Tab-separated table of C-alpha atoms in Angstrom:
chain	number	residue	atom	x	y	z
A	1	UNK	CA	43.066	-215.422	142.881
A	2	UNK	CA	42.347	-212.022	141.352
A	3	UNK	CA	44.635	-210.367	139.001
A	4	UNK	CA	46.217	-206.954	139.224
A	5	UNK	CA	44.285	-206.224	136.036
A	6	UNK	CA	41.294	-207.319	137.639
A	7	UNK	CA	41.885	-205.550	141.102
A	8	UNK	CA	42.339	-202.022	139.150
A	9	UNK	CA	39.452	-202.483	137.103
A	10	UNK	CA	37.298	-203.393	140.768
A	11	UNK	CA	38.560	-200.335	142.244
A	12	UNK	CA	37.991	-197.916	139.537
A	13	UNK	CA	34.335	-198.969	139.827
A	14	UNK	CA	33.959	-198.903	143.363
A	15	UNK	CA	35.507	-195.537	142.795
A	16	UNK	CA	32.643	-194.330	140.204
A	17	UNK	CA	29.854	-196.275	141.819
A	18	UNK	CA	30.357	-194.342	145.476
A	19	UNK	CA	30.844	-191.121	143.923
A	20	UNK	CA	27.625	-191.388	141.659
A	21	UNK	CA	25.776	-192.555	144.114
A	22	UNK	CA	27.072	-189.664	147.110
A	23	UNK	CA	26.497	-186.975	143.928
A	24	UNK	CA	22.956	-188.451	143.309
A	25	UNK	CA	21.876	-188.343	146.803
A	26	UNK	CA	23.335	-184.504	147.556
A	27	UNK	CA	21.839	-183.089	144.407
A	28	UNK	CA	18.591	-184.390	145.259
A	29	UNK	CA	18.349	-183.018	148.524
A	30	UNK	CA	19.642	-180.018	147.923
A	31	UNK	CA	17.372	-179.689	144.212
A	32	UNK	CA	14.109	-180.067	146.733
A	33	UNK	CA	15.244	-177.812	149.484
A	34	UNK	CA	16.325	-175.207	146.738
A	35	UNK	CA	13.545	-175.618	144.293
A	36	UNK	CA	16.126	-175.554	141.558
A	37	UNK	CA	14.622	-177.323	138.775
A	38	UNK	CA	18.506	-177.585	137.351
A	39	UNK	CA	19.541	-179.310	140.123
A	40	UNK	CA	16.933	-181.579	140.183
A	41	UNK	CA	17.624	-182.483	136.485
A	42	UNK	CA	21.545	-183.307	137.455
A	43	UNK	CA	20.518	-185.118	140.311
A	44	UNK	CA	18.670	-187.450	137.671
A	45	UNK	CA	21.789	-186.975	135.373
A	46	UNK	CA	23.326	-189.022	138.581
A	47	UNK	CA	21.453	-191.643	139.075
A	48	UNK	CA	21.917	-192.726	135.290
A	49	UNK	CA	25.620	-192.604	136.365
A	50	UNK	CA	25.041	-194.343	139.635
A	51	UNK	CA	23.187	-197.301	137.296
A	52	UNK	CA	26.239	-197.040	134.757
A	53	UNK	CA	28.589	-197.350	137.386
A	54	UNK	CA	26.827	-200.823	138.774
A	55	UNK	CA	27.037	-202.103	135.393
A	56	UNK	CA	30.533	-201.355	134.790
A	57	UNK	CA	31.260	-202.769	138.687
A	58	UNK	CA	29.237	-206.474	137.532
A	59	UNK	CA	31.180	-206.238	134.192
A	60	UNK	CA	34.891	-206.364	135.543
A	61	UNK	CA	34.380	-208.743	138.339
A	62	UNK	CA	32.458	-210.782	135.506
A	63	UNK	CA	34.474	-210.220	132.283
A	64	UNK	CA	37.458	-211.610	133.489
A	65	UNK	CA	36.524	-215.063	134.680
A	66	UNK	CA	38.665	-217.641	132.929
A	67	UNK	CA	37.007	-219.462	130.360
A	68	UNK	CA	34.779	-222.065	131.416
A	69	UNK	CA	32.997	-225.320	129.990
A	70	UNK	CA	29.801	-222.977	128.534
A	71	UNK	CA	32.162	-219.996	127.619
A	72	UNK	CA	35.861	-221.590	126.051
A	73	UNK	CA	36.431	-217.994	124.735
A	74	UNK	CA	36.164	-216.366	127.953
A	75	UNK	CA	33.606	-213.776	129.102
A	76	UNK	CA	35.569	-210.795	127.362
A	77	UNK	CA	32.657	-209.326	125.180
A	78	UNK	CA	30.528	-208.949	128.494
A	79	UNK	CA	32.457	-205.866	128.612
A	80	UNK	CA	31.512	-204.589	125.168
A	81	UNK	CA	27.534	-205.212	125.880
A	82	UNK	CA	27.883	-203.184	129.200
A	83	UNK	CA	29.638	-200.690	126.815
A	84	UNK	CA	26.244	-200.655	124.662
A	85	UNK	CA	24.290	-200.489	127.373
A	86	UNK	CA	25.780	-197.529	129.415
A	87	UNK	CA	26.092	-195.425	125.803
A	88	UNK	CA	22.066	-195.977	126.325
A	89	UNK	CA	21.876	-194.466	130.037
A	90	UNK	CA	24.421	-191.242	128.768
A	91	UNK	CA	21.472	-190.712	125.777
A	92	UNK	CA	19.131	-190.825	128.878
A	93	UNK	CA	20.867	-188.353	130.817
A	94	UNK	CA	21.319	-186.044	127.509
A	95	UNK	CA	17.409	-186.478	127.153
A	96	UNK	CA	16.675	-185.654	130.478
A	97	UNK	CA	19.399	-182.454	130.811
A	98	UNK	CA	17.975	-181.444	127.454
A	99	UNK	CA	14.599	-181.744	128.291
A	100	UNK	CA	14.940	-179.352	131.047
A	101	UNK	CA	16.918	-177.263	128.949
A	102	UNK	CA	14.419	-176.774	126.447
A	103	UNK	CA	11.810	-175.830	129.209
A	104	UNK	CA	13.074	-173.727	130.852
A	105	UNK	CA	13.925	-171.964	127.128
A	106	UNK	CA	10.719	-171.809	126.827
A	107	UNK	CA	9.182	-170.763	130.456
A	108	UNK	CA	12.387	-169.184	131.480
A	109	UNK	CA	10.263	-167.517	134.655
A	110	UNK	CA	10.230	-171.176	135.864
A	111	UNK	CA	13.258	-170.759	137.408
A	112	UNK	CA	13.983	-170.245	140.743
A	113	UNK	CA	17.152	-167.880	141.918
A	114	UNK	CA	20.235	-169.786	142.498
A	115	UNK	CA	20.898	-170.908	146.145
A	116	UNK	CA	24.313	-171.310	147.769
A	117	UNK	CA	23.701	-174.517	148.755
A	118	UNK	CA	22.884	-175.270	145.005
A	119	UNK	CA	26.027	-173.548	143.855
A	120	UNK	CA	28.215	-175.159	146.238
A	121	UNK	CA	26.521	-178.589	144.805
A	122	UNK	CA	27.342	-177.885	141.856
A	123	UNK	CA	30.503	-176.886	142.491
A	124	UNK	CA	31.557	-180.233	144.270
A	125	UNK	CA	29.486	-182.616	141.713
A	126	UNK	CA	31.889	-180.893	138.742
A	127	UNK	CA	34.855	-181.306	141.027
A	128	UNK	CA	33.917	-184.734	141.981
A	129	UNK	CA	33.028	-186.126	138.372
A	130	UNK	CA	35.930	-184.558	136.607
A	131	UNK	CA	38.289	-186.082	139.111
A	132	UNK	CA	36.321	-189.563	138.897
A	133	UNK	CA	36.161	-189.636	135.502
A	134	UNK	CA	39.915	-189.258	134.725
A	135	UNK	CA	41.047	-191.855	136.874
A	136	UNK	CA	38.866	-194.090	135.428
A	137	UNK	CA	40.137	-192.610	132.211
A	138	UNK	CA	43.686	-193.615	133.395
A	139	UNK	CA	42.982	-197.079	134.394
A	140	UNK	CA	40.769	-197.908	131.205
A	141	UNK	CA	43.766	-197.330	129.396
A	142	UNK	CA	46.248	-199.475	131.697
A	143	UNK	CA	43.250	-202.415	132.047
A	144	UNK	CA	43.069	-202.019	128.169
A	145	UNK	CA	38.533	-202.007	129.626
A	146	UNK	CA	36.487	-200.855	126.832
A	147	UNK	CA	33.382	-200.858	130.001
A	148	UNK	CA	35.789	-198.303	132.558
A	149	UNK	CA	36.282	-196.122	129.545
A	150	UNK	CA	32.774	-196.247	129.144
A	151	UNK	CA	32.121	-195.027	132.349
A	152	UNK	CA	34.721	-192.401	131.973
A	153	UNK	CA	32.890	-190.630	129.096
A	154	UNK	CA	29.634	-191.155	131.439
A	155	UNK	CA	30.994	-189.454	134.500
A	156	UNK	CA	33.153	-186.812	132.086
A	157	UNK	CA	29.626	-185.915	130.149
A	158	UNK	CA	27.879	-185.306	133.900
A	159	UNK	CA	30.548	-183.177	134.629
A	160	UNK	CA	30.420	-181.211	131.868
A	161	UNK	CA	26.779	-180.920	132.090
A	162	UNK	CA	27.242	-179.991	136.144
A	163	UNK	CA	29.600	-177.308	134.643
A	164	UNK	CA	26.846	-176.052	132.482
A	165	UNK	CA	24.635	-175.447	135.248
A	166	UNK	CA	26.912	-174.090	137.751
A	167	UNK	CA	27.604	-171.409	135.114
A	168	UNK	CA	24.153	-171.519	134.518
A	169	UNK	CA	23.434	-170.559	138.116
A	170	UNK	CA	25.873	-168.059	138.538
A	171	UNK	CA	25.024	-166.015	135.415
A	172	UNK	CA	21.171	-166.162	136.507
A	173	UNK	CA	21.858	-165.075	140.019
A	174	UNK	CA	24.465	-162.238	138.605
A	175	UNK	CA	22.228	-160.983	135.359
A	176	UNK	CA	18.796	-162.477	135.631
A	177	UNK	CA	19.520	-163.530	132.327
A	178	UNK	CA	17.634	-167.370	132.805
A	179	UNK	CA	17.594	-168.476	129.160
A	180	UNK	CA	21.133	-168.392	129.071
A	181	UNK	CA	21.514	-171.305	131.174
A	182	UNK	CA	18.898	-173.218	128.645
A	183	UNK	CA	21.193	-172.164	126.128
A	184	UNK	CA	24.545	-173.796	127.932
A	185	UNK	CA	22.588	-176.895	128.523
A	186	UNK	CA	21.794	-177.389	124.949
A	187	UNK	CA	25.218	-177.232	123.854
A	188	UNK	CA	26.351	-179.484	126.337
A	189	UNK	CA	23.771	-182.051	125.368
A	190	UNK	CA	24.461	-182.450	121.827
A	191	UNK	CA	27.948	-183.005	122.786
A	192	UNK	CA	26.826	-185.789	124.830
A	193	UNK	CA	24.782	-187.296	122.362
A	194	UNK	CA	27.839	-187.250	120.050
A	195	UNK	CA	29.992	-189.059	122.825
A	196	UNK	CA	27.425	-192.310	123.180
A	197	UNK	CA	26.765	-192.666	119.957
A	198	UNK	CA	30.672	-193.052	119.335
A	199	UNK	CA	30.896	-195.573	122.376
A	200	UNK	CA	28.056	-197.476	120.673
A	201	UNK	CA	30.335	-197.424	117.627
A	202	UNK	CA	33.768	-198.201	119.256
A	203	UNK	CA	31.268	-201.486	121.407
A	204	UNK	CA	29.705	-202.671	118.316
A	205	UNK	CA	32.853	-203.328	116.437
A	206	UNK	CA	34.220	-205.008	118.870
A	207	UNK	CA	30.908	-207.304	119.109
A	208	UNK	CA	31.354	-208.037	115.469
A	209	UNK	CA	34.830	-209.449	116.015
A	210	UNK	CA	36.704	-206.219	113.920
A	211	UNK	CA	40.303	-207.454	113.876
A	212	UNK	CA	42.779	-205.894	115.721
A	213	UNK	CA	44.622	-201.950	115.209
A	214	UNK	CA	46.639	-202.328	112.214
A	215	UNK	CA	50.351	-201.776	114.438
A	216	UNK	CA	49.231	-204.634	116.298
A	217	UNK	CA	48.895	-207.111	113.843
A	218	UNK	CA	52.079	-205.150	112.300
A	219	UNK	CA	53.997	-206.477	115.828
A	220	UNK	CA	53.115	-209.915	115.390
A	221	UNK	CA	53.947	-209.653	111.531
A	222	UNK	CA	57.103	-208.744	112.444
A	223	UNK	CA	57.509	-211.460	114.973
A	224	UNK	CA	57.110	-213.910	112.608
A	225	UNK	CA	59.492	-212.795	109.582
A	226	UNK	CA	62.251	-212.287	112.327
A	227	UNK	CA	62.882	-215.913	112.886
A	228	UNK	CA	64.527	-217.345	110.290
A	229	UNK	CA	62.611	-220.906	110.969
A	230	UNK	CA	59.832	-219.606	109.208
A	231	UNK	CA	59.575	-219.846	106.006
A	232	UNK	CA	56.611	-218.097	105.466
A	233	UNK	CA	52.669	-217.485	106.935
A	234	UNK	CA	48.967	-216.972	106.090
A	235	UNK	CA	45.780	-216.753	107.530
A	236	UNK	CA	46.223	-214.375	110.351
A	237	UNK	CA	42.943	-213.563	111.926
A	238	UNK	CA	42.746	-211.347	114.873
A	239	UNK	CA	39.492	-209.978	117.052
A	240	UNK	CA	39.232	-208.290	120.478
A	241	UNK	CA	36.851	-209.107	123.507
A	242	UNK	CA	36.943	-206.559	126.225
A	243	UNK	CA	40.172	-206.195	127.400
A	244	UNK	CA	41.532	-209.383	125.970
A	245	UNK	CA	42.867	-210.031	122.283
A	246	UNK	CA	43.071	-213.041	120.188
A	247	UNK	CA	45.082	-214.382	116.729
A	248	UNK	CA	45.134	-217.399	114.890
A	249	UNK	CA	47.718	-217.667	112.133
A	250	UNK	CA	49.268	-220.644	110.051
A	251	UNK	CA	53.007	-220.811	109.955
A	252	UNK	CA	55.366	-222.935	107.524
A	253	UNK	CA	58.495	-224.637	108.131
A	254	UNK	CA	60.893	-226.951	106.500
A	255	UNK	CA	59.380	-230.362	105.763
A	256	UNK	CA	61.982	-232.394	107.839
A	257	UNK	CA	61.397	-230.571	111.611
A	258	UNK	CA	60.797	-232.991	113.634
A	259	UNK	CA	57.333	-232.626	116.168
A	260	UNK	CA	59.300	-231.736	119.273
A	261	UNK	CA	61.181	-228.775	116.720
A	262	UNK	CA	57.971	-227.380	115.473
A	263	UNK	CA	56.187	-227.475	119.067
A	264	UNK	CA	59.426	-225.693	120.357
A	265	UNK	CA	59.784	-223.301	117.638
A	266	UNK	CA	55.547	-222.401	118.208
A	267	UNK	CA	56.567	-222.094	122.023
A	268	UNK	CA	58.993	-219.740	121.329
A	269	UNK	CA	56.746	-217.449	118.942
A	270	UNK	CA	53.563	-217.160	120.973
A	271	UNK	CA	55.805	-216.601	123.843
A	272	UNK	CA	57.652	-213.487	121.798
A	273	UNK	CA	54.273	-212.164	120.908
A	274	UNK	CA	52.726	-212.152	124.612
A	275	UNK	CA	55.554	-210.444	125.628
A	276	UNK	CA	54.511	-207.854	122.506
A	277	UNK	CA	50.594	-207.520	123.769
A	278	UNK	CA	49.959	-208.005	126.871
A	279	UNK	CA	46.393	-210.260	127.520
A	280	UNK	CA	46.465	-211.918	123.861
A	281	UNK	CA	45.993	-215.766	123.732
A	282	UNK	CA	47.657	-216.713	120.441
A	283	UNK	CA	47.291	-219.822	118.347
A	284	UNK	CA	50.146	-220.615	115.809
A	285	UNK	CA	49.109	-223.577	113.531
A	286	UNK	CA	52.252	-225.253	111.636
A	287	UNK	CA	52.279	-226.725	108.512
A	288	UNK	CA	55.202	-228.007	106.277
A	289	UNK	CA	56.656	-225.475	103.734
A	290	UNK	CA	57.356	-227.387	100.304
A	291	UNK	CA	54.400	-229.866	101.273
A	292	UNK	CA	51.721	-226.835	101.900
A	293	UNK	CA	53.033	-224.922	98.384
A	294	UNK	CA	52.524	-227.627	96.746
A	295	UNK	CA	48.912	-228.616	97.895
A	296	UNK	CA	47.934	-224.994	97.130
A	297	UNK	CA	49.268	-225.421	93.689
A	298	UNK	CA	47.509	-228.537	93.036
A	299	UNK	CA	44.149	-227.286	94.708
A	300	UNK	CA	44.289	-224.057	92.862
A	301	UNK	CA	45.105	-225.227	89.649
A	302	UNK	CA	42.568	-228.197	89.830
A	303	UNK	CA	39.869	-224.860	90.936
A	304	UNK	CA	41.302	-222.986	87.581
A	305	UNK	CA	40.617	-226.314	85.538
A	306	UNK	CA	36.696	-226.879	86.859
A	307	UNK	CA	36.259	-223.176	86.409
A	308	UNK	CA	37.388	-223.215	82.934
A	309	UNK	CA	35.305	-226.457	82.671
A	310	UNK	CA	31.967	-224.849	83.438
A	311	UNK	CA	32.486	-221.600	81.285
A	312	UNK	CA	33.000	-223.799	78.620
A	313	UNK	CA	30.208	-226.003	79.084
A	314	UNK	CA	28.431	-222.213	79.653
A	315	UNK	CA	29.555	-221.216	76.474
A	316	UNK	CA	28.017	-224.288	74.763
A	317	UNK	CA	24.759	-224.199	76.435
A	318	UNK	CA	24.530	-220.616	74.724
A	319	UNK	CA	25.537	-221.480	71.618
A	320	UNK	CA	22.829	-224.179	71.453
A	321	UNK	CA	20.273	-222.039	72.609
A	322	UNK	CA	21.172	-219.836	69.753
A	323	UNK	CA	20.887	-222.576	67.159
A	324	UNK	CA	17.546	-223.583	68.304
C-alpha cells in the first residue's frame, strides 16, 4: 500500500510533469506562429523540464520501494542520481536560453516584434512555473525528497528565465531596444548555472554517504545521555539516502542486564529517536560497560606496547647502519 509520503511525492510530479509538458506544447506553437525566436528558445527550456519532471515522477514511485533481496538498504539514493541528472538538463536549458541570448546580442535585427499571443505565453508559462515550482518546493520539504526539490529549482529557473523574456518582449515592443532582452537573458542564465551546479553539490554528498546535519545527530546524542541505563556510547555513524536517514551507534550498559533488559532498553531508544526523525531506520548495538572499558584498555595498551616495540627495533636498525 502506498504511503502518504509516497502519495505527496506522486502528486507533486504529476503536478510538474503536466504543467511542463502543457507549457512545452503552447510555447511551441505559439514560437512558430509568432516567429519569436525567444519563445522558441523557452519552449526548448520546457521540454528539458518536461524530461526533468519524468525523471523525478520514475524516482518517487521508485525510491521508496522497501528494501528488497538485491537492495537491503532500500532504493533511497535513486533519488540523489535523478538529482544529478536533472542539475544536467537545468545546465541544458541555461545553454540553450544563453545561446539565444548571445545571438540575438549579436544580430539583435534577428528579432521579430513581440506578438500578443507571445506575451500572453509568456505571461501564463511564468505564472504557471512559479506556482508549480513552489508547491513542489513545499512538498520537497514535507517528503524530506532531495529529487522534488530538484525539480523545484528546475521549474523556478524556467520561470525566471520566462520572466526574462516576457520583460524582454515588452521592452522590445515598447522601445525597440532588442539587445536589452539579450542582456536579461544573460543574467538569468548565469544564475541558473549557479543553481545546478549547487544541486550537483547538495546530490553528490549525499551519494558519498556525508553524515547527517549536525542538530540531527545532536537529537539522537541527546537521546542517548537522557536515559540513565546508559552508561555511555561510541561509534555513531549516520548517512542519508533520498528522503530516508540511517545511524548505527554502540551503546554500553551495566554488565549484569540480562538479554530481555538490553533488547527492551534498545526498543525503547530507537523507538525515542523515530519519534525525533521521522523516516530514520536506526541500529543500536549493545555492549557491556566495565567488560567493553576494559577490552579497550587492554587492546590499546597492547597497540602502545607493539608500537613502542617497532620504534625501538627502528631505532636499532639505524644505529647499526651508522656503525657500518
Amino acid at each position: 500500500m502506498m504511503s502518504d509520503t509516497t502519495r505527496r511525492k506522486l502528486k507533486a510530479a504529476l503536478l510538474s510533469v503536466f504543467t511542463s509538458g502543457f507549457l512545452t506544447a503552447l510555447k511551441l506553437l505559439v514560437g512558430l506562429q509568432s516567429g519569436s525566436v525567444g519563445v522558441l528558445s523557452e519552449s526548448l527550456h520546457s521540454g528539458t523540464d518536461l524530461l526533468a519532471g519524468c525523471i523525478a515522477l520514475f524516482s518517487v514511485t521508485t525510491s521508496d520501494r522497501p528494501p528488497d533481496k538485491e537492495h537491503p538498504y532500500g532504493h533511497g539514493k535513486l533519488e540523489s542520481l535523478a538529482s544529478l541528472l536533472e542539475g544536467g538538463l537545468i545546465l541544458l536549458g541555461a545553454f540553450w536560453v544563453g545561446r539565444e541570448a548571445w545571438q540575438h546580442l549579436l544580430h539583435p535585427a534577428t528579432l521579430h516584434p513581440a506578438t500578443t499571443d507571445a506575451l500572453a505565453v509568456m505571461a501564463l508559462s511564468t505564472l504557471s512555473d512559479f506556482g508549480a515550482s513552489a508547491y513542489l518546493k513545499r512538498t520537497a520539504q514535507k517528503t524530506d525528497s532531495p529529487v522534488l526539490a530538484a525539480d523545484a529549482l528546475h521549474l523556478f529557473s524556467d520561470a525566471l528565465a520566462s520572466a526574462t523574456v516576457l520583460i524582454g518582449l515588452i521592452l522590445v515592443r515598447l522601445t525597440g531596444w532588442y539587445r536589452l532582452d539579450s542582456l536579461l537573458g544573460l543574467a538569468i542564465v548565469s544564475w541558473i548555472i549557479l543553481t545546478a551546479f549547487k544541486l550537483w553539490w547538495e546530490a553528490f554528498q549525499l551519494l558519498m554517504d556525508t553524515r547527517l546535519p549536525e542538530q540531527e545527530e545532536a537529537a539522537i546524542r541527546r537521546i542517548l545521555e537522557a536515559d540513565s541505563r546508559v552508561l555511555g556510547y561510541h561509534k555513531l555513524r549516520t548517512r542519508k539516502m533520498g528522503s530516508r536517514r540511517d545511524a548505527d551507534v554502540h551503546v554500553q550498559i551495566e554488565d549484569e542486564c540480562s538479554l530481555v533488559e538490553a533488547h527492551a532498553l534498545t526498543e525503547e531508544l530507537e523507538d525515542r529517536i523515530r519519534a525525533a526523525l521521522p523516516s530514520i531506520h536506526i541500529n543500536i548495538h549493545i555492549e557491556p560497560y566495565h567488560m567493553e572499558i576494559a577490552h579497550q584498555r587492554s587492546a590499546h595498551q597492547q597497540d602502545e606496547e607493539r608500537a613502542l616495540q617497532q620504534q625501538y627495533l627502528r631505532l636499532e636498525a639505524e644505529t647499526n647502519r651508522t656503525k657500518e
